[in-house]
Amino acid sequence: MDRNTGSAAGAKDGFEGMPVFIDRVRDSLPDFMKRIVSFADTPQEADVLCLGALVTLSACIPNVSGLYDGVTVWPNMYFFLSARAGSGKGRLGLCRLLAEPIHKQLFAQYRKDQVKYRKKMAEYNARKAEQAEPPTPPVRRMLFIPANSSATSVYQILSDNGERGLIFETEGDTLAYSFSSDFGNFSDGLRKAFHHEPISYHRRKDDEHVDIASPKLSAVLSGTPGQLQALVRDAENGLFSRFILYKLETRLTWKDVFAGNASTCLNDRFAELGQQYFRFYSGLCRAQQLRFMFTPSQAARFNLHFEAAQSEISMLYGDGMVATVRRLGLITFRIAMVLSSLRMMESGLPENGELVCSDKDFNTAMEIEQVLELHATSVFESMCGKVASVGSGQSNAWLRFVEGLPDEFTRAGYAAAARTMGVSDRTAQRYINIGVETGVLERYAQGMYRRVRIGM
């Protein structure tokens, strides 16, 4: 975990060299997460299932919160899987099945309340002359919030469902289209909900002003790079830094779609996992409030890591990426919170109301974060069209690193050179990515690089 001598979170080359984390964390995941990622065929697919599950379930963890910078925060997160058409992002849709039983329970309760309401309404109509007050109609409870809803509808669903909700949409342009209209643009609400800041809206129908005191909203989205840019507009947009970003590149090989056990239906397997989680969720709903926390040593390591990350990112990319690093700190805290919550499926709920993060879950969250940094900076470079800070002095550290490499080299080669130069593996991976983005380097095969030109 040391930035100067440690690993880059297992940042090995994936499609087009993008790093993956699953090989470094697989054995340390809670048993429930191990089952989820076991259905992946590639490391990249396992990463996607892991992130999709963590963020989906972040909307389904009641009674667990933590203090971050002195403010109460809940597990909720936002995730955007950026992938070109045909890149295999469809697997992400399986994660929706993990939360489906909760959504169905809420809707079933609404139907029961509706039956009771109709009965009471019939009784009211039968004795209208008595001037009795009419019964109050039931609220429509649901977990999933349609991405093509109006802003008022989104807020109303949140309000009716105890301030909780999940947007799950595998076509990112659905949400981007909503944002392009005046009535559907709840971008401001998404930014506020990330920090559980109050959201207010007005219902014309009943002339009612509604306040959502502490919205707990999660979002799982996927789409093409163009759809991501349509959603956040540019890397300076506040939504960019609030999302977990994962870049899935196209692999030019045909997958045997008939391989494996023909009797295994992934939809059925994930539906079974959803039922298993629902039983845990039901018990958590009845439990006391749990306060999630790091140990003092974990907090110290966390602060050292992000202090160094902020300095390095600012040096390489300018202030435009600083907000992303800072919010990755909060996201990492939330990832650890979800992992610790899932760990209770094995160990049971603590009796003292304190959910203390284990070193295993802390290390897992930090390993994931280091790879997410690399994906976020890669997306940032793509959206900006250039590296933000390619100048002189310290900001040219990446170029000096590349100049010290042979004309042709492998991933193992630049990793060895990094150790000799006292550069962390994670930083070396970032420097190589910058070299590829700027055209100084060419990745001509899996894990194989060569210099194209030096100098800007």
XYZ file of C-alpha atoms in Angstrom:
456
model
C 0.000 0.000 0.000
C 3.064 2.324 0.279
C 2.964 4.757 -2.624
C 6.739 4.819 -2.952
C 7.496 1.113 -2.788
C 4.164 -0.696 -2.875
C 2.126 -2.366 -5.538
C -0.154 -0.573 -7.936
C -3.095 -2.525 -6.638
C -2.246 -5.333 -8.952
C -2.514 -3.047 -11.957
C -1.877 -5.633 -14.598
C -2.698 -5.103 -18.246
C -6.243 -5.867 -19.254
C -7.971 -4.889 -22.490
C -5.795 -2.192 -24.024
C -3.728 -2.085 -20.843
C -6.423 -0.832 -18.445
C -5.709 -2.150 -14.941
C -7.859 -4.629 -13.033
C -8.095 -5.268 -9.314
C -9.886 -8.597 -8.948
C -6.762 -10.778 -8.833
C -5.510 -8.828 -5.816
C -8.774 -8.856 -3.844
C -10.648 -12.002 -4.884
C -9.533 -14.151 -1.931
C -10.245 -11.356 0.559
C -13.807 -10.594 -0.525
C -16.768 -11.522 1.687
C -18.189 -14.917 0.728
C -21.264 -13.338 -0.863
C -19.093 -11.237 -3.178
C -16.907 -14.231 -4.017
C -19.982 -16.017 -5.346
C -20.904 -13.020 -7.489
C -17.504 -12.634 -9.157
C -17.204 -16.409 -9.641
C -19.596 -16.106 -12.603
C -17.171 -13.865 -14.525
C -15.194 -15.215 -17.485
C -12.440 -12.567 -17.471
C -10.759 -10.349 -14.849
C -12.403 -7.290 -16.407
C -15.825 -8.907 -16.171
C -15.144 -9.819 -12.542
C -14.241 -6.183 -11.805
C -17.496 -5.039 -13.400
C -19.611 -7.536 -11.451
C -17.834 -6.618 -8.226
C -18.349 -2.871 -8.676
C -21.903 -3.322 -9.964
C -22.821 -5.469 -6.956
C -21.177 -3.144 -4.428
C -23.008 -0.096 -5.765
C -26.342 -1.898 -6.226
C -26.235 -3.191 -2.667
C -25.156 0.226 -1.384
C -28.815 1.189 -1.878
C -29.956 -1.780 0.213
C -28.076 -1.435 3.504
C -30.368 0.126 6.106
C -29.237 1.074 9.611
C -25.539 1.314 8.738
C -23.771 4.685 8.555
C -20.410 6.197 9.407
C -18.788 9.515 10.236
C -16.635 10.994 7.469
C -15.114 14.429 8.034
C -17.494 14.834 10.964
C -20.628 14.232 8.869
C -22.886 11.158 8.852
C -22.665 9.301 5.545
C -24.465 6.214 4.283
C -23.126 3.530 1.905
C -24.730 4.921 -1.286
C -22.510 5.269 -4.386
C -22.715 6.063 -8.114
C -21.092 3.880 -10.803
C -20.679 4.429 -14.548
C -19.261 1.670 -16.737
C -17.826 3.289 -19.850
C -17.595 0.879 -22.777
C -18.044 0.972 -26.503
C -20.888 -0.981 -28.076
C -20.201 -4.713 -28.034
C -17.590 -4.526 -25.265
C -19.463 -6.892 -22.951
C -21.008 -4.430 -20.532
C -24.291 -6.387 -20.612
C -23.146 -8.546 -17.681
C -23.684 -5.523 -15.448
C -27.451 -5.980 -15.791
C -27.268 -9.158 -13.701
C -26.533 -7.057 -10.620
C -30.040 -5.620 -10.760
C -31.366 -9.046 -9.769
C -29.577 -8.735 -6.421
C -31.987 -5.972 -5.389
C -35.087 -7.187 -7.244
C -36.653 -8.975 -4.200
C -36.497 -5.750 -2.179
C -38.170 -3.810 -4.977
C -40.878 -6.464 -5.285
C -41.529 -6.461 -1.541
C -41.983 -2.688 -1.503
C -44.363 -2.815 -4.459
C -46.302 -5.733 -2.941
C -46.767 -3.695 0.234
C -48.043 -0.809 -1.853
C -50.608 -3.106 -3.521
C -51.819 -4.294 -0.103
C -52.094 -0.711 1.111
C -54.006 0.126 -2.056
C -56.583 -2.610 -1.346
C -57.061 -1.278 2.187
C -57.383 2.260 0.853
C -60.095 1.295 -1.646
C -62.045 -0.420 1.109
C -61.804 2.630 3.350
C -62.730 4.890 0.428
C -65.839 2.822 -0.243
C -66.815 3.177 3.409
C -66.166 6.916 3.249
C -68.335 7.348 0.139
C -71.128 5.420 1.829
C -71.245 7.941 4.705
C -70.241 11.189 3.030
C -73.140 12.960 4.647
C -71.399 12.539 8.005
C -68.701 14.925 6.807
C -65.898 12.482 7.737
C -62.332 13.072 6.568
C -61.459 11.038 3.432
C -58.768 8.369 3.844
C -55.203 9.159 2.751
C -54.134 7.298 -0.393
C -51.064 5.051 -0.010
C -47.681 6.138 -1.295
C -46.217 4.167 -4.192
C -43.122 2.509 -2.719
C -40.365 1.183 -4.977
C -36.599 0.776 -4.879
C -35.817 1.210 -8.580
C -36.263 4.722 -9.938
C -36.740 4.909 -13.738
C -33.956 6.958 -15.327
C -36.389 8.621 -17.756
C -38.479 10.106 -14.948
C -39.037 13.798 -14.459
C -37.058 15.456 -11.694
C -40.216 15.781 -9.578
C -41.030 12.086 -10.041
C -37.543 11.059 -8.928
C -37.792 13.209 -5.816
C -41.304 11.988 -5.069
C -40.236 8.337 -5.263
C -37.326 9.101 -2.943
C -39.629 10.848 -0.497
C -42.265 8.094 -0.575
C -39.661 5.369 -0.052
C -38.107 6.722 3.123
C -35.578 8.843 1.188
C -33.972 5.754 -0.441
C -33.722 4.747 -4.088
C -31.640 3.143 -6.846
C -31.293 4.241 -10.454
C -30.207 1.234 -12.526
C -29.912 1.875 -16.242
C -27.716 -0.006 -18.724
C -28.162 2.597 -21.475
C -26.600 5.805 -20.264
C -28.260 7.935 -22.918
C -31.624 7.369 -21.196
C -30.490 9.488 -18.277
C -28.566 11.870 -20.508
C -31.768 12.473 -22.519
C -33.668 13.245 -19.328
C -30.979 15.732 -18.325
C -31.328 17.486 -21.694
C -34.899 18.510 -20.863
C -35.956 21.104 -18.308
C -38.457 18.829 -16.578
C -36.106 15.837 -16.412
C -32.831 17.433 -15.336
C -32.146 16.302 -11.775
C -28.356 16.609 -12.083
C -28.424 19.059 -9.193
C -30.338 16.506 -7.122
C -27.767 13.797 -7.924
C -24.939 16.042 -6.775
C -26.742 16.850 -3.534
C -27.802 13.257 -2.875
C -24.182 12.073 -3.115
C -23.534 13.998 0.102
C -27.048 13.411 1.553
C -27.758 17.140 1.314
C -31.438 18.227 1.547
C -33.521 18.314 -1.636
C -36.736 20.342 -1.823
C -39.459 20.225 -4.441
C -43.041 21.370 -4.939
C -45.986 19.144 -5.900
C -48.467 21.145 -7.934
C -51.230 18.565 -7.584
C -51.655 19.093 -3.845
C -49.850 22.439 -3.675
C -47.418 20.744 -1.308
C -43.807 21.629 -0.537
C -41.715 18.546 0.212
C -38.296 18.369 1.868
C -36.078 15.283 1.570
C -33.827 15.808 4.567
C -31.166 13.158 3.852
C -31.532 11.495 0.425
C -29.855 8.102 0.130
C -29.598 7.500 -3.601
C -27.431 5.033 -5.512
C -26.940 4.789 -9.277
C -25.609 2.062 -11.575
C -25.215 3.183 -15.181
C -23.410 1.995 -18.267
C -22.936 3.459 -21.694
C -20.499 4.489 -24.375
C -17.847 7.174 -23.781
C -20.040 9.540 -25.783
C -23.028 8.814 -23.544
C -20.906 9.487 -20.474
C -19.832 12.834 -21.900
C -23.447 13.684 -22.720
C -24.327 12.950 -19.097
C -21.576 14.898 -17.332
C -20.775 17.320 -20.215
C -17.099 17.660 -19.281
C -14.551 16.509 -16.719
C -15.004 19.747 -14.762
C -18.673 18.900 -14.188
C -19.439 18.070 -10.548
C -21.028 14.756 -11.511
C -17.759 13.449 -12.978
C -15.984 13.391 -9.632
C -18.933 11.775 -7.848
C -19.025 8.654 -10.028
C -16.954 5.504 -9.813
C -15.669 5.333 -13.388
C -14.509 2.104 -14.989
C -13.274 1.961 -18.567
C -13.940 -1.360 -20.312
C -12.109 -1.667 -23.612
C -13.115 -3.846 -26.545
C -11.363 -7.184 -26.869
C -11.060 -8.320 -30.477
C -11.648 -12.016 -29.831
C -14.813 -14.024 -30.313
C -16.233 -15.498 -27.127
C -17.609 -19.044 -27.218
C -21.173 -18.252 -26.216
C -22.018 -21.932 -25.750
C -19.105 -22.812 -23.456
C -19.667 -23.960 -19.879
C -22.600 -25.739 -18.306
C -25.618 -25.433 -20.586
C -27.917 -25.923 -17.599
C -26.507 -22.898 -15.756
C -28.638 -19.801 -16.249
C -26.933 -16.724 -14.828
C -30.265 -14.996 -14.372
C -31.378 -17.825 -12.090
C -28.091 -17.804 -10.161
C -28.268 -14.068 -9.528
C -31.950 -14.309 -8.621
C -30.979 -16.892 -5.985
C -28.287 -14.557 -4.681
C -30.903 -11.820 -4.543
C -33.137 -13.996 -2.367
C -30.224 -14.782 -0.082
C -29.425 -11.099 0.293
C -33.084 -10.279 0.884
C -33.088 -12.501 3.985
C -30.055 -10.641 5.326
C -31.626 -7.277 4.414
C -34.817 -8.139 6.266
C -32.855 -8.834 9.430
C -30.843 -5.631 9.000
C -34.072 -3.625 8.750
C -35.012 -4.828 12.246
C -31.544 -4.268 13.719
C -30.277 -1.356 15.758
C -28.378 1.476 14.096
C -24.772 0.459 13.421
C -21.920 2.968 13.301
C -19.227 1.978 10.806
C -15.664 3.088 11.554
C -12.018 2.616 10.702
C -9.464 1.701 13.335
C -6.956 4.465 14.249
C -4.189 2.745 12.236
C -6.478 2.386 9.209
C -7.445 6.065 9.429
C -3.773 7.064 9.537
C -2.945 4.943 6.473
C -6.016 6.307 4.677
C -4.966 9.924 5.271
C -1.355 9.320 4.172
C -2.506 7.580 1.006
C -4.909 10.299 -0.119
C -2.581 13.128 0.844
C 0.006 11.629 -1.516
C -2.634 10.914 -4.187
C -3.914 14.483 -4.122
C -0.391 15.883 -4.483
C 0.486 13.564 -7.359
C -2.784 14.056 -9.262
C -2.544 17.826 -8.897
C 1.025 17.749 -10.230
C 0.075 15.659 -13.264
C -3.379 16.952 -14.142
C -3.873 20.263 -12.405
C -6.802 21.212 -10.204
C -9.348 19.595 -12.540
C -8.761 16.143 -11.048
C -8.333 17.119 -7.384
C -12.071 16.912 -6.699
C -12.086 13.362 -8.098
C -9.320 12.258 -5.721
C -11.040 13.828 -2.728
C -14.343 12.177 -3.543
C -12.583 8.883 -4.188
C -11.676 9.119 -0.507
C -15.352 9.187 0.439
C -16.125 6.461 -2.113
C -13.389 4.251 -0.637
C -14.863 4.744 2.833
C -18.242 3.682 1.445
C -16.788 0.653 -0.366
C -15.285 -0.459 2.945
C -18.662 0.116 4.606
C -20.449 -2.119 2.089
C -17.778 -4.824 2.363
C -18.019 -4.751 6.169
C -21.808 -4.927 5.976
C -21.661 -7.975 3.684
C -19.154 -9.552 6.057
C -21.945 -9.586 8.672
C -23.693 -12.223 6.547
C -20.944 -14.554 7.799
C -20.113 -13.192 11.257
C -23.463 -11.831 12.419
C -24.349 -8.339 13.606
C -22.233 -6.698 16.350
C -24.010 -6.346 19.676
C -22.452 -3.027 20.714
C -23.691 -1.041 17.722
C -20.170 -0.534 16.304
C -19.196 -1.997 12.949
C -15.394 -1.801 12.942
C -13.713 -2.333 9.585
C -11.411 -5.342 9.459
C -7.937 -4.937 7.981
C -8.963 -7.383 5.268
C -11.888 -5.207 4.102
C -9.853 -2.012 4.516
C -7.056 -3.368 2.324
C -9.578 -4.581 -0.254
C -11.203 -1.144 -0.478
C -7.812 0.536 -0.864
C -6.693 -1.908 -3.560
C -9.892 -1.223 -5.507
C -9.456 2.528 -5.101
C -5.954 2.562 -6.583
C -7.247 0.975 -9.786
C -10.255 3.327 -9.838
C -7.809 6.251 -9.752
C -6.194 4.983 -12.938
C -9.526 4.490 -14.688
C -10.732 7.949 -13.639
C -7.585 9.640 -14.941
C -7.802 7.705 -18.212
C -11.405 8.846 -18.705
C -10.336 12.382 -17.737
C -7.602 12.340 -20.390
C -10.046 11.045 -22.998
C -12.618 13.721 -22.232
C -10.093 16.552 -22.102
C -8.269 15.346 -25.208
C -4.898 15.904 -23.560
C -2.974 15.604 -20.320
C -3.779 18.654 -18.217
C -0.253 19.396 -17.015
C 2.355 18.717 -19.681
C 4.839 21.462 -18.996
C 8.192 21.676 -17.349
C 9.681 20.837 -13.992
C 7.917 18.341 -11.772
C 4.870 18.053 -14.033
C 7.133 16.382 -16.605
C 8.056 13.512 -14.268
C 6.138 11.080 -16.469
C 8.163 12.135 -19.528
C 11.470 11.733 -17.695
C 10.333 8.262 -16.639
C 9.511 7.287 -20.227
C 12.842 8.679 -21.475
C 14.615 6.292 -19.102
C 13.016 3.233 -20.726
C 14.307 1.250 -23.742
C 12.818 1.860 -27.180
C 10.743 -1.294 -26.699
C 9.727 -2.775 -23.364
C 7.152 -4.926 -21.567
C 5.032 -4.334 -18.519
C 7.518 -6.349 -16.462
C 10.303 -4.205 -17.893
C 8.834 -0.838 -16.935
C 7.828 -2.212 -13.521
C 11.447 -3.227 -12.874
C 12.672 0.171 -14.062
C 10.188 1.868 -11.739
C 11.570 0.012 -8.738
C 15.084 1.090 -9.703
C 13.969 4.725 -10.025
C 12.040 4.647 -6.743
C 8.695 5.081 -8.521
C 5.686 3.149 -7.238
C 4.122 0.597 -9.568
C 0.840 2.498 -9.519
C 2.573 5.741 -10.502
C 4.509 3.955 -13.250
C 1.231 2.611 -14.650
C -0.126 6.150 -14.701
C 2.982 7.450 -16.490
C 2.668 4.719 -19.135
C -1.024 5.558 -19.635
C -0.129 9.228 -20.114
C 2.534 8.246 -22.641
C -0.009 6.222 -24.641
C -2.650 8.973 -24.463
C -0.209 11.640 -25.705
C 1.228 9.484 -28.492
C 4.718 9.303 -26.986
C 4.231 5.550 -26.521
C 2.460 2.905 -28.563
C 0.925 -0.234 -27.072
C 1.347 -2.606 -29.997
C 0.424 -5.872 -28.224
C -0.803 -7.102 -24.863
C 1.705 -5.758 -22.313
C 4.126 -4.666 -25.097
C 5.136 -1.034 -25.663
C 7.495 1.026 -27.781
C 8.445 4.669 -27.960
C 7.074 6.639 -30.895
C 8.471 10.094 -30.259
C 9.897 12.055 -27.370
C 9.111 15.702 -26.834
C 5.849 17.545 -27.199
